[in-house]
Coordinates of C-alpha atoms in Angstrom, one line a residue:
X9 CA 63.6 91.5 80.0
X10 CA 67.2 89.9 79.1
X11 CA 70.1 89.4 81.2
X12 CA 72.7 91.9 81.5
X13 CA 75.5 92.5 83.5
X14 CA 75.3 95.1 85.7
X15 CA 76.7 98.2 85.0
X16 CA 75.7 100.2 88.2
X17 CA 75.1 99.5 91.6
X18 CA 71.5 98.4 91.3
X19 CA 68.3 100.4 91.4
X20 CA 68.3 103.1 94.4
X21 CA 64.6 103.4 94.6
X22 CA 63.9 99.8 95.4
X23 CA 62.4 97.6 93.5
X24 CA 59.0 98.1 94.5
X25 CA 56.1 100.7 94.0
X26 CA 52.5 100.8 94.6
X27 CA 51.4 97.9 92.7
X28 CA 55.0 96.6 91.5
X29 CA 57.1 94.3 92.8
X30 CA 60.4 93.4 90.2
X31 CA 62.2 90.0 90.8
X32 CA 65.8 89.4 89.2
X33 CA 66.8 90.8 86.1
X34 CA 64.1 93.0 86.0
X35 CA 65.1 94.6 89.1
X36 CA 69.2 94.4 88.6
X37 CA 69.8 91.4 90.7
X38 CA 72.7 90.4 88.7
X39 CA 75.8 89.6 89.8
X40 CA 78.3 92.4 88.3
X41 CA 80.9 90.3 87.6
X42 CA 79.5 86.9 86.7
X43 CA 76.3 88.3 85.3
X44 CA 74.6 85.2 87.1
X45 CA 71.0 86.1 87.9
X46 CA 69.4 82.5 87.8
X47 CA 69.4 82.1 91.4
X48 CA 68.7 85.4 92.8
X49 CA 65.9 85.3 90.4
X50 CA 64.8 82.3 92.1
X51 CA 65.5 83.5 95.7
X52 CA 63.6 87.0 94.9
X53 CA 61.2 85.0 93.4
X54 CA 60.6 83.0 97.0
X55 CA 60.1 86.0 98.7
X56 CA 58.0 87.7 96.4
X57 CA 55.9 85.0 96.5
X58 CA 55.5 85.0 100.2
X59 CA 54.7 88.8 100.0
X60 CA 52.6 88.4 97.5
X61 CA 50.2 85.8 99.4
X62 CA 50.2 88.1 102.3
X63 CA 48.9 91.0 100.1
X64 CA 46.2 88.7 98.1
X65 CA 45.0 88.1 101.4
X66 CA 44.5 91.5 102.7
X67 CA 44.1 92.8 99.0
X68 CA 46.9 95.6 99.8
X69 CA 49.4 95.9 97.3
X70 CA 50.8 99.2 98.1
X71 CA 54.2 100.2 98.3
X72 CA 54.0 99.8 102.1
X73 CA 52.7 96.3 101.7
X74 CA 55.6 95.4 99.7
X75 CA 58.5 96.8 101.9
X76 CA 59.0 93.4 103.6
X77 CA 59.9 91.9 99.9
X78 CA 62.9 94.8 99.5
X79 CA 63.8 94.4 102.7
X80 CA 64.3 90.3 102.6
X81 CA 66.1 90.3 98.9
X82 CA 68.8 93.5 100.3
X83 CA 69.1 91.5 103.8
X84 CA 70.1 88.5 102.0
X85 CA 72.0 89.9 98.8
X86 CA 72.7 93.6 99.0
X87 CA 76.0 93.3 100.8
X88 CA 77.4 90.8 98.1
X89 CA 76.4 92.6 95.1
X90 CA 77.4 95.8 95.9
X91 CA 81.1 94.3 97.0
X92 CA 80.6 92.4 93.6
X93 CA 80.1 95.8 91.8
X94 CA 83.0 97.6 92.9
X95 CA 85.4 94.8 92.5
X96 CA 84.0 94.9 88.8
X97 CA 84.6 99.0 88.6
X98 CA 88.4 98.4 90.2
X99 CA 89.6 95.5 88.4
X100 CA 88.2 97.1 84.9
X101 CA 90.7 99.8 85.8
X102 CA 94.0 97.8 86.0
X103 CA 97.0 97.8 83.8
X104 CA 97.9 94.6 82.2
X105 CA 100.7 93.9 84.9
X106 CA 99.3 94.1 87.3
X107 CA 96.1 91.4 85.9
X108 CA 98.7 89.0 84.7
X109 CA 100.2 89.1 89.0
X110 CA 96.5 88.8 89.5
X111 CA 96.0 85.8 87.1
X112 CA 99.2 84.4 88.9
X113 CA 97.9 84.7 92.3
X114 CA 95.1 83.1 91.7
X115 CA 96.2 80.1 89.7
X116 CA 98.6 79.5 92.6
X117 CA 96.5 80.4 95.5
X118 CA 95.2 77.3 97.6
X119 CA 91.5 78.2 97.1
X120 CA 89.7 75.4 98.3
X121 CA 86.4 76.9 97.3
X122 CA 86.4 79.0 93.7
X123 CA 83.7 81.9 94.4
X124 CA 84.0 85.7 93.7
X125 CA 84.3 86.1 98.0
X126 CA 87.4 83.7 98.2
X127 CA 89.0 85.1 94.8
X128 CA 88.8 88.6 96.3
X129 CA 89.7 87.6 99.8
X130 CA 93.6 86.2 98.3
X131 CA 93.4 89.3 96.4
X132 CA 93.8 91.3 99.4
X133 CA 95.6 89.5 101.2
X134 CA 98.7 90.4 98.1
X135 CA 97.6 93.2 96.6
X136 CA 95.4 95.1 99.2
X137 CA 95.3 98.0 97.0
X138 CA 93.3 96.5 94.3
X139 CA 90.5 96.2 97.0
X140 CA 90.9 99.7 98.4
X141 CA 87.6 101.3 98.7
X142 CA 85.5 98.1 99.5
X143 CA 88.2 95.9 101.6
X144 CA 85.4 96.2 104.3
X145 CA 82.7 94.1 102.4
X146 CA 85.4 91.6 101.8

């Protein structure tokens, strides 16, 4: 499967079933507003591997078997992509004004440390109403 950005919140369901376990693109791990996926690929490819070796060695590769694989990739990366995907849904709903203050803000900001957390984080602190919704996640 190809890289995409995400254009929902990621699959509900999990990304496991009986027999199935999907690492990074293939289970929506993409970041919706970057559309990086290289190293969440990676990471859920880590722990997949670590579940994995537990199942070869009991032979169990059942849904149940699995859970601790969903479980480490949304402890680790749930929180951040979700917050990622509504900041994506918000800002694809602004007028042109109010981007260009946005664009403004952030050329001018003292962000020591570009990433989508610090970006959102000036965001609010001038315009908390572009974060309304999901200012809790930032």
């Amino acid at each position: 499967m190809g890289g995409f950005v995400s254009t929902c919140p990621g699959l509900e369901d999990g990304a496991i079933a009986d027999n199935i376990l999907l690492i990074g693109d293939a289970a929506r791990i993409i970041d919706p507003i970057t559309g990086g996926g290289i190293c969440h690929a990676c990471r859920t490819g880590m722990y997949a591997g670590k579940v994995l070796t537990e199942c070869a060695k009991t032979g169990d590769y059942s849904k149940e078997a699995l859970k601790p694989y969903e479980k480490m990739w949304r402890d680790r990366m749930e929180d951040k992509l979700y917050r990622n995907w509504w900041a994506k849904e918000r800002l694809a709903t602004l007028d042109d004004e109010t981007i260009n203050k946005l664009m403004k803000l952030i050329s001018t900001a003292d962000i020591k440390n570009v990433t989508v957390y610090n970006l959102l984080k000036a965001i609010k602190e001038k315009f908390p109403k572009v974060v309304e919704g999901f200012e809790d996640l930032i």
